[in-house]
Amino acid sequence: MARNVAIRYRRFMNTPLSIDAAAALLAEQNYVADRQLATAVFLALKLKRPLFLEGEPGTGKTEIAKVLAAGLAAELIRLQCYEGLDVNAAAYEWNYARQMLEIRLAEAKETAREQLAEGLFTGRFLIERPLLRALLPRAVPPVLLIDELDRTDEPFEAYLLEVLSDFQISIPEWKTIRAAEPPVVIITSNRTREIHDAVKRRCIYHWVDYPSAARELEIVRRKVPDAREALSRQIVAFVQHLRSLDLYKLPGVSETIEWSRALLALDSVALDADTVNNTLGVLLKYQDDIAKVQGSEAARLVEKIRREVAA
Ligand SMILES: Nc1ncnc2c1ncn2[C@@H]1O[C@H](COP(=O)(O)OP(=O)(O)OP(=O)(O)O)[C@@H](O)[C@H]1O
Ligand SMILES: [Mg+2]
């Protein structure tokens, strides 16, 4: 099994890798990418550079890492970022409890002391966290997802530079660990703050925008195949209209998918104002936004869409 997986990965990485092959890899996993994104993925794989995906929430950034891992049959190693994330949680940590235990045992046995001094800072006492795990040797290099980097702080970004440019981590008490083959690295950010240029410079950058109506319809078709085509068209048209309104938080693709599932669960065959009003909470997550759309605006949009997209 592991051998098959490795062969599959090698075949993909070694046969003439093309933009079309990258697009097919994503499509196979039901990810609908435009040409620009397929090109960015292709370049990241081909040049073995991290892919930096920035964009609005719910537009499929995290999903890219998941589908690449599935498509390449590689392990997905995920580092979820948060404020205060440090090296101990992201890269490695010394297992102090185990070191203490070893010291106590050695104290009891005079002869073991010298041996112990050398051995305390080696792999045996190291707890591997996601960044380090992603650099360790294995048949197929993993996909390393560094999710929502904008939630961390600048010192952590600075720490990442060594990992991203040389695919290595220096452990001062022990040695430098370098990946024999770089992992596929996907970094995402919701742009709640700007990420430092030094990080971006080491990556292929791509802005993930809301999809066009045609692409969003294709996503709904693939993700909610049981929804009727006519309803899906109306759903997509409605969401696309919502995105042109002045709302605090626009719905992402994930909301479109959830709304399709919700309407399917309600046995809807076409949009009507009542159902829209009652289910707006699936699409919009702020009361001010819901209040703006509920009622006359929803009725106007439904009427407009009915004229544009025949059910
Ligand atoms: N182009 C696409 N093709 C297929 N599915 C998509 C696409 N874009 C988004 N999705 C779906 O939308 C959902 C949300 O995607 P994802 O979690 O990757 O968004 P995100 O950009 O990481 O959002 P956030 O910033 O909130 O973390 C997933 O279920 C994913 O399957
Ligand atoms: Mg995400």
CSV table of C-alpha atoms and ligand atoms in Angstrom, one decimal:
chain,number,residue,atom,x,y,z
A,1,MET,CA,0.0,0.0,0.0
A,2,ALA,CA,2.7,2.5,1.1
A,3,ARG,CA,4.7,1.5,-2.0
A,4,ASN,CA,1.7,2.2,-4.3
A,5,VAL,CA,1.2,5.5,-2.7
A,6,ALA,CA,4.9,6.4,-3.2
A,7,ILE,CA,4.7,5.3,-6.8
A,8,ARG,CA,1.6,7.5,-7.4
A,9,TYR,CA,3.3,10.5,-5.9
A,10,ARG,CA,6.5,10.0,-7.9
A,11,ARG,CA,4.5,9.5,-11.1
A,12,PHE,CA,2.7,12.8,-10.5
A,13,MET,CA,5.8,14.7,-9.5
A,14,ASN,CA,8.1,13.3,-12.3
A,15,THR,CA,5.9,13.0,-15.3
A,16,PRO,CA,5.8,16.3,-17.2
A,17,LEU,CA,4.0,18.3,-14.6
A,18,SER,CA,1.7,20.8,-16.3
A,19,ILE,CA,-1.0,23.3,-15.4
A,20,ASP,CA,-3.5,20.9,-16.8
A,21,ALA,CA,-2.2,18.1,-14.6
A,22,ALA,CA,-2.5,20.4,-11.5
A,23,ALA,CA,-6.0,21.4,-12.6
A,24,ALA,CA,-7.0,17.7,-13.0
A,25,LEU,CA,-5.5,16.8,-9.6
A,26,LEU,CA,-7.8,19.4,-8.0
A,27,ALA,CA,-10.8,18.5,-10.1
A,28,GLU,CA,-10.5,14.8,-9.3
A,29,GLN,CA,-11.0,15.8,-5.6
A,30,ASN,CA,-14.0,18.0,-6.6
A,31,TYR,CA,-12.2,21.2,-6.2
A,32,VAL,CA,-13.2,23.8,-8.8
A,33,ALA,CA,-10.2,26.0,-9.5
A,34,ASP,CA,-9.8,28.8,-12.1
A,35,ARG,CA,-6.8,28.8,-14.4
A,36,GLN,CA,-4.9,31.3,-12.2
A,37,LEU,CA,-5.2,29.1,-9.1
A,38,ALA,CA,-4.3,25.9,-11.1
A,39,THR,CA,-1.2,27.8,-12.3
A,40,ALA,CA,-0.2,28.8,-8.8
A,41,VAL,CA,-0.6,25.2,-7.6
A,42,PHE,CA,1.4,23.9,-10.5
A,43,LEU,CA,4.2,26.4,-9.9
A,44,ALA,CA,4.3,25.6,-6.2
A,45,LEU,CA,4.6,21.9,-6.9
A,46,LYS,CA,7.1,22.3,-9.7
A,47,LEU,CA,9.4,24.8,-8.1
A,48,LYS,CA,8.9,23.2,-4.6
A,49,ARG,CA,7.9,26.6,-3.2
A,50,PRO,CA,5.3,27.2,-0.5
A,51,LEU,CA,1.9,28.4,-1.8
A,52,PHE,CA,0.6,31.5,0.1
A,53,LEU,CA,-3.2,31.8,-0.2
A,54,GLU,CA,-4.8,34.9,1.0
A,55,GLY,CA,-8.5,35.7,0.7
A,56,GLU,CA,-11.9,36.2,2.1
A,57,PRO,CA,-13.2,33.6,4.6
A,58,GLY,CA,-14.9,30.5,3.2
A,59,THR,CA,-13.4,30.7,-0.3
A,60,GLY,CA,-11.6,27.4,-0.3
A,61,LYS,CA,-8.1,28.2,1.0
A,62,THR,CA,-7.8,25.4,3.6
A,63,GLU,CA,-9.6,23.0,1.3
A,64,ILE,CA,-6.7,23.3,-1.2
A,65,ALA,CA,-4.3,21.7,1.2
A,66,LYS,CA,-6.8,18.9,1.9
A,67,VAL,CA,-7.4,18.1,-1.7
A,68,LEU,CA,-3.7,18.2,-2.6
A,69,ALA,CA,-3.0,15.8,0.3
A,70,ALA,CA,-5.8,13.5,-0.9
A,71,GLY,CA,-4.8,13.8,-4.6
A,72,LEU,CA,-1.1,13.1,-3.9
A,73,ALA,CA,-1.9,10.4,-1.4
A,74,ALA,CA,0.3,12.3,1.1
A,75,GLU,CA,-0.2,12.9,4.8
A,76,LEU,CA,-1.8,16.2,5.7
A,77,ILE,CA,0.1,17.8,8.6
A,78,ARG,CA,-1.8,20.8,9.9
A,79,LEU,CA,-0.6,23.7,12.0
A,80,GLN,CA,-3.5,25.8,13.1
A,81,CYS,CA,-2.2,29.2,14.0
A,82,TYR,CA,-3.3,31.3,17.0
A,83,GLU,CA,-2.1,34.3,19.0
A,84,GLY,CA,0.8,33.2,21.1
A,85,LEU,CA,1.7,30.2,19.0
A,86,ASP,CA,5.4,29.5,19.8
A,87,VAL,CA,8.2,27.1,18.8
A,88,ASN,CA,7.2,24.6,21.5
A,89,ALA,CA,3.8,24.1,20.0
A,90,ALA,CA,4.7,24.5,16.4
A,91,ALA,CA,8.1,22.8,15.9
A,92,TYR,CA,9.5,20.8,18.8
A,93,GLU,CA,9.7,20.6,22.6
A,94,TRP,CA,12.0,18.9,25.0
A,95,ASN,CA,10.3,16.3,27.0
A,96,TYR,CA,11.4,17.6,30.4
A,97,ALA,CA,9.4,15.1,32.4
A,98,ARG,CA,11.2,12.3,30.6
A,99,GLN,CA,14.6,13.9,31.0
A,100,MET,CA,14.0,14.3,34.8
A,101,LEU,CA,13.0,10.7,35.1
A,102,GLU,CA,16.1,9.7,33.2
A,103,ILE,CA,18.3,11.9,35.5
A,104,ARG,CA,16.8,10.3,38.6
A,105,LEU,CA,17.4,6.8,37.3
A,106,ALA,CA,21.0,7.7,36.4
A,107,GLU,CA,21.6,9.1,39.9
A,108,ALA,CA,20.9,5.8,41.3
A,109,LYS,CA,23.4,4.2,39.0
A,110,GLU,CA,26.8,5.9,39.2
A,111,THR,CA,28.1,4.5,35.9
A,112,ALA,CA,25.2,5.8,33.8
A,113,ARG,CA,25.9,9.5,34.6
A,114,GLU,CA,28.4,10.2,31.8
A,115,GLN,CA,26.4,8.4,29.2
A,116,LEU,CA,23.3,10.4,30.3
A,117,ALA,CA,24.9,13.9,29.9
A,118,GLU,CA,25.4,13.2,26.2
A,119,GLY,CA,22.0,11.6,25.6
A,120,LEU,CA,19.6,14.1,27.2
A,121,PHE,CA,19.3,16.3,24.2
A,122,THR,CA,18.7,13.8,21.4
A,123,GLY,CA,15.7,12.5,19.5
A,124,ARG,CA,14.6,10.3,22.3
A,125,PHE,CA,13.6,13.3,24.4
A,126,LEU,CA,12.2,15.4,21.7
A,127,ILE,CA,8.5,15.9,21.2
A,128,GLU,CA,7.9,16.5,17.5
A,129,ARG,CA,5.3,19.2,16.6
A,130,PRO,CA,3.9,19.8,13.1
A,131,LEU,CA,6.7,21.8,11.5
A,132,LEU,CA,9.3,19.3,12.5
A,133,ARG,CA,7.2,16.3,11.6
A,134,ALA,CA,6.8,17.7,8.1
A,135,LEU,CA,10.6,17.7,7.6
A,136,LEU,CA,11.2,14.1,8.7
A,137,PRO,CA,12.0,11.4,6.1
A,138,ARG,CA,9.1,9.4,4.7
A,139,ALA,CA,8.1,7.7,1.4
A,140,VAL,CA,5.9,10.6,0.2
A,141,PRO,CA,6.6,14.2,1.4
A,142,PRO,CA,3.6,15.4,3.3
A,143,VAL,CA,1.4,18.4,2.7
A,144,LEU,CA,2.1,21.0,5.4
A,145,LEU,CA,-0.8,23.3,6.0
A,146,ILE,CA,0.0,26.4,8.0
A,147,ASP,CA,-3.5,27.7,8.5
A,148,GLU,CA,-4.5,31.3,9.3
A,149,LEU,CA,-1.0,32.6,9.7
A,150,ASP,CA,-2.4,36.1,10.3
A,151,ARG,CA,-3.5,35.0,13.8
A,152,THR,CA,0.1,34.6,15.0
A,153,ASP,CA,2.6,37.4,15.7
A,154,GLU,CA,5.7,38.6,14.0
A,155,PRO,CA,8.3,36.7,16.0
A,156,PHE,CA,6.6,33.5,14.9
A,157,GLU,CA,6.7,34.6,11.3
A,158,ALA,CA,10.4,35.3,11.6
A,159,TYR,CA,10.9,31.8,13.0
A,160,LEU,CA,9.1,30.4,9.9
A,161,LEU,CA,11.6,32.0,7.5
A,162,GLU,CA,14.2,29.2,8.1
A,163,VAL,CA,11.6,26.5,7.6
A,164,LEU,CA,10.2,28.1,4.5
A,165,SER,CA,13.4,28.9,2.7
A,166,ASP,CA,15.7,26.0,3.6
A,167,PHE,CA,13.1,23.4,4.8
A,168,GLN,CA,15.2,23.0,8.0
A,169,ILE,CA,14.9,23.6,11.7
A,170,SER,CA,17.9,24.3,13.9
A,171,ILE,CA,17.7,22.8,17.3
A,172,PRO,CA,20.5,24.5,19.2
A,173,GLU,CA,20.9,21.8,21.9
A,174,TRP,CA,21.1,19.1,19.3
A,175,LYS,CA,21.4,19.5,15.5
A,176,THR,CA,19.8,21.0,12.4
A,177,ILE,CA,17.1,18.8,10.8
A,178,ARG,CA,16.7,19.3,7.1
A,179,ALA,CA,14.1,17.7,4.9
A,180,ALA,CA,15.6,15.4,2.2
A,181,GLU,CA,12.6,16.3,0.0
A,182,PRO,CA,10.6,19.5,0.8
A,183,PRO,CA,7.0,19.1,1.9
A,184,VAL,CA,4.3,20.7,-0.1
A,185,VAL,CA,3.6,23.8,2.0
A,186,ILE,CA,0.3,25.7,1.9
A,187,ILE,CA,0.0,28.9,4.0
A,188,THR,CA,-3.4,30.6,4.4
A,189,SER,CA,-4.3,34.0,5.7
A,190,ASN,CA,-7.6,35.9,6.1
A,191,ARG,CA,-5.6,39.1,6.0
A,192,THR,CA,-6.8,40.4,9.4
A,193,ARG,CA,-3.2,41.9,9.3
A,194,GLU,CA,-0.5,42.0,6.7
A,195,ILE,CA,2.0,39.2,6.7
A,196,HIS,CA,5.6,40.3,6.5
A,197,ASP,CA,7.2,40.6,3.0
A,198,ALA,CA,10.0,38.3,4.0
A,199,VAL,CA,7.5,35.4,4.4
A,200,LYS,CA,5.7,36.3,1.2
A,201,ARG,CA,8.9,36.6,-0.8
A,202,ARG,CA,9.6,32.9,-0.2
A,203,CYS,CA,6.2,31.8,-1.5
A,204,ILE,CA,4.1,31.8,-4.6
A,205,TYR,CA,1.3,34.2,-3.7
A,206,HIS,CA,-2.3,33.8,-4.8
A,207,TRP,CA,-5.4,35.9,-3.8
A,208,VAL,CA,-8.4,33.6,-3.5
A,209,ASP,CA,-11.4,35.7,-4.6
A,210,TYR,CA,-15.1,34.9,-4.5
A,211,PRO,CA,-15.8,32.7,-7.5
A,212,SER,CA,-17.7,33.8,-10.6
A,213,ALA,CA,-21.3,32.6,-10.9
A,214,ALA,CA,-20.3,29.9,-13.3
A,215,ARG,CA,-17.6,28.5,-11.1
A,216,GLU,CA,-19.8,28.7,-8.0
A,217,LEU,CA,-22.5,26.8,-9.7
A,218,GLU,CA,-20.0,24.1,-10.6
A,219,ILE,CA,-18.9,24.0,-7.0
A,220,VAL,CA,-22.5,23.5,-5.8
A,221,ARG,CA,-23.1,20.8,-8.5
A,222,ARG,CA,-20.1,18.9,-7.2
A,223,LYS,CA,-20.7,19.4,-3.5
A,224,VAL,CA,-24.4,19.1,-3.3
A,225,PRO,CA,-25.2,16.8,-6.3
A,226,ASP,CA,-28.7,16.0,-5.0
A,227,ALA,CA,-29.9,19.6,-5.4
A,228,ARG,CA,-32.0,20.3,-8.5
A,229,GLU,CA,-30.1,22.2,-11.2
A,230,ALA,CA,-32.7,25.0,-11.3
A,231,LEU,CA,-32.6,25.6,-7.6
A,232,SER,CA,-28.8,25.6,-7.5
A,233,ARG,CA,-28.8,28.2,-10.2
A,234,GLN,CA,-31.2,30.4,-8.2
A,235,ILE,CA,-29.1,29.9,-5.0
A,236,VAL,CA,-25.9,30.9,-6.7
A,237,ALA,CA,-27.6,34.0,-8.3
A,238,PHE,CA,-29.0,35.0,-4.9
A,239,VAL,CA,-25.6,34.7,-3.2
A,240,GLN,CA,-23.9,36.6,-6.0
A,241,HIS,CA,-26.4,39.4,-5.6
A,242,LEU,CA,-25.9,39.4,-1.8
A,243,ARG,CA,-22.1,39.9,-2.4
A,244,SER,CA,-22.9,43.2,-4.3
A,245,LEU,CA,-24.7,44.6,-1.2
A,246,ASP,CA,-23.1,46.7,1.4
A,247,LEU,CA,-23.0,44.0,4.2
A,248,TYR,CA,-20.6,43.8,7.1
A,249,LYS,CA,-19.7,40.2,6.3
A,250,LEU,CA,-20.4,38.7,2.8
A,251,PRO,CA,-21.2,35.0,2.5
A,252,GLY,CA,-18.4,32.7,1.3
A,253,VAL,CA,-18.6,29.6,-0.8
A,254,SER,CA,-19.0,27.5,2.3
A,255,GLU,CA,-22.2,29.4,3.1
A,256,THR,CA,-23.5,28.8,-0.4
A,257,ILE,CA,-22.9,25.1,0.0
A,258,GLU,CA,-24.5,25.1,3.5
A,259,TRP,CA,-27.5,27.0,2.2
A,260,SER,CA,-28.0,24.5,-0.7
A,261,ARG,CA,-27.9,21.7,1.8
A,262,ALA,CA,-30.4,23.5,4.0
A,263,LEU,CA,-32.8,24.2,1.2
A,264,LEU,CA,-32.5,20.6,0.1
A,265,ALA,CA,-33.3,19.4,3.6
A,266,LEU,CA,-36.4,21.7,3.4
A,267,ASP,CA,-37.5,20.0,0.1
A,268,SER,CA,-37.4,23.4,-1.7
A,269,VAL,CA,-37.6,23.2,-5.5
A,270,ALA,CA,-37.4,27.0,-6.1
A,271,LEU,CA,-36.5,30.1,-4.1
A,272,ASP,CA,-39.4,31.8,-2.4
A,273,ALA,CA,-39.3,34.9,-0.1
A,274,ASP,CA,-40.6,33.1,3.0
A,275,THR,CA,-38.0,30.3,2.8
A,276,VAL,CA,-35.2,32.8,2.2
A,277,ASN,CA,-36.3,34.9,5.2
A,278,ASN,CA,-36.4,31.9,7.4
A,279,THR,CA,-33.0,30.6,6.4
A,280,LEU,CA,-30.9,33.7,6.1
A,281,GLY,CA,-29.0,32.7,9.2
A,282,VAL,CA,-27.3,30.0,7.1
A,283,LEU,CA,-25.9,32.7,4.8
A,284,LEU,CA,-25.4,35.7,7.0
A,285,LYS,CA,-23.9,35.6,10.5
A,286,TYR,CA,-24.5,39.2,11.7
A,287,GLN,CA,-27.9,40.4,12.9
A,288,ASP,CA,-27.4,43.8,11.2
A,289,ASP,CA,-26.8,42.1,7.8
A,290,ILE,CA,-29.8,39.8,8.3
A,291,ALA,CA,-32.0,42.8,9.2
A,292,LYS,CA,-30.8,44.6,6.1
A,293,VAL,CA,-31.8,41.7,3.8
A,294,GLN,CA,-34.8,40.2,5.5
A,295,GLY,CA,-38.2,41.4,4.2
A,296,SER,CA,-38.5,43.7,1.3
A,297,GLU,CA,-34.9,43.3,0.1
A,298,ALA,CA,-35.2,39.5,0.1
A,299,ALA,CA,-38.5,39.7,-1.8
A,300,ARG,CA,-37.0,42.1,-4.3
A,301,LEU,CA,-34.0,39.8,-4.9
A,302,VAL,CA,-36.2,36.6,-5.2
A,303,GLU,CA,-38.4,38.4,-7.7
A,304,LYS,CA,-35.4,39.6,-9.8
A,305,ILE,CA,-33.8,36.1,-9.7
A,306,ARG,CA,-37.1,34.4,-10.7
A,307,ARG,CA,-37.1,36.6,-13.8
A,308,GLU,CA,-33.4,36.0,-14.6
A,309,VAL,CA,-33.2,32.3,-13.7
A,310,ALA,CA,-36.3,30.3,-14.6
A,311,ALA,CA,-37.0,27.5,-12.1
B,1,LIG,N1,-13.3,26.1,-5.4
B,1,LIG,C1,-13.9,25.3,-4.6
B,1,LIG,N2,-14.2,24.0,-5.1
B,1,LIG,C2,-14.8,23.2,-4.2
B,1,LIG,N3,-15.2,23.4,-3.0
B,1,LIG,C3,-14.9,24.6,-2.5
B,1,LIG,C4,-14.3,25.6,-3.3
B,1,LIG,N4,-14.1,26.7,-2.6
B,1,LIG,C5,-14.7,26.5,-1.4
B,1,LIG,N5,-15.1,25.2,-1.3
B,1,LIG,C6,-15.8,24.6,-0.2
B,1,LIG,O1,-16.2,25.6,0.7
B,1,LIG,C7,-15.9,25.2,2.1
B,1,LIG,C8,-15.0,26.2,2.8
B,1,LIG,O2,-13.7,26.1,2.3
B,1,LIG,P1,-12.5,26.4,3.2
B,1,LIG,O3,-12.7,26.0,4.6
B,1,LIG,O4,-11.3,25.9,2.5
B,1,LIG,O5,-12.5,28.0,3.2
B,1,LIG,P2,-11.3,29.0,3.7
B,1,LIG,O6,-11.0,29.9,2.7
B,1,LIG,O7,-10.2,28.2,4.4
B,1,LIG,O8,-12.2,29.7,4.9
B,1,LIG,P3,-11.7,30.3,6.3
B,1,LIG,O9,-10.9,31.6,5.9
B,1,LIG,O10,-13.0,30.7,6.9
B,1,LIG,O11,-10.9,29.3,6.9
B,1,LIG,C9,-15.3,23.8,2.0
B,1,LIG,O12,-16.3,22.9,2.3
B,1,LIG,C10,-14.9,23.6,0.6
B,1,LIG,O13,-15.2,22.3,0.2
B,2,MG,MG,-9.6,28.0,6.3
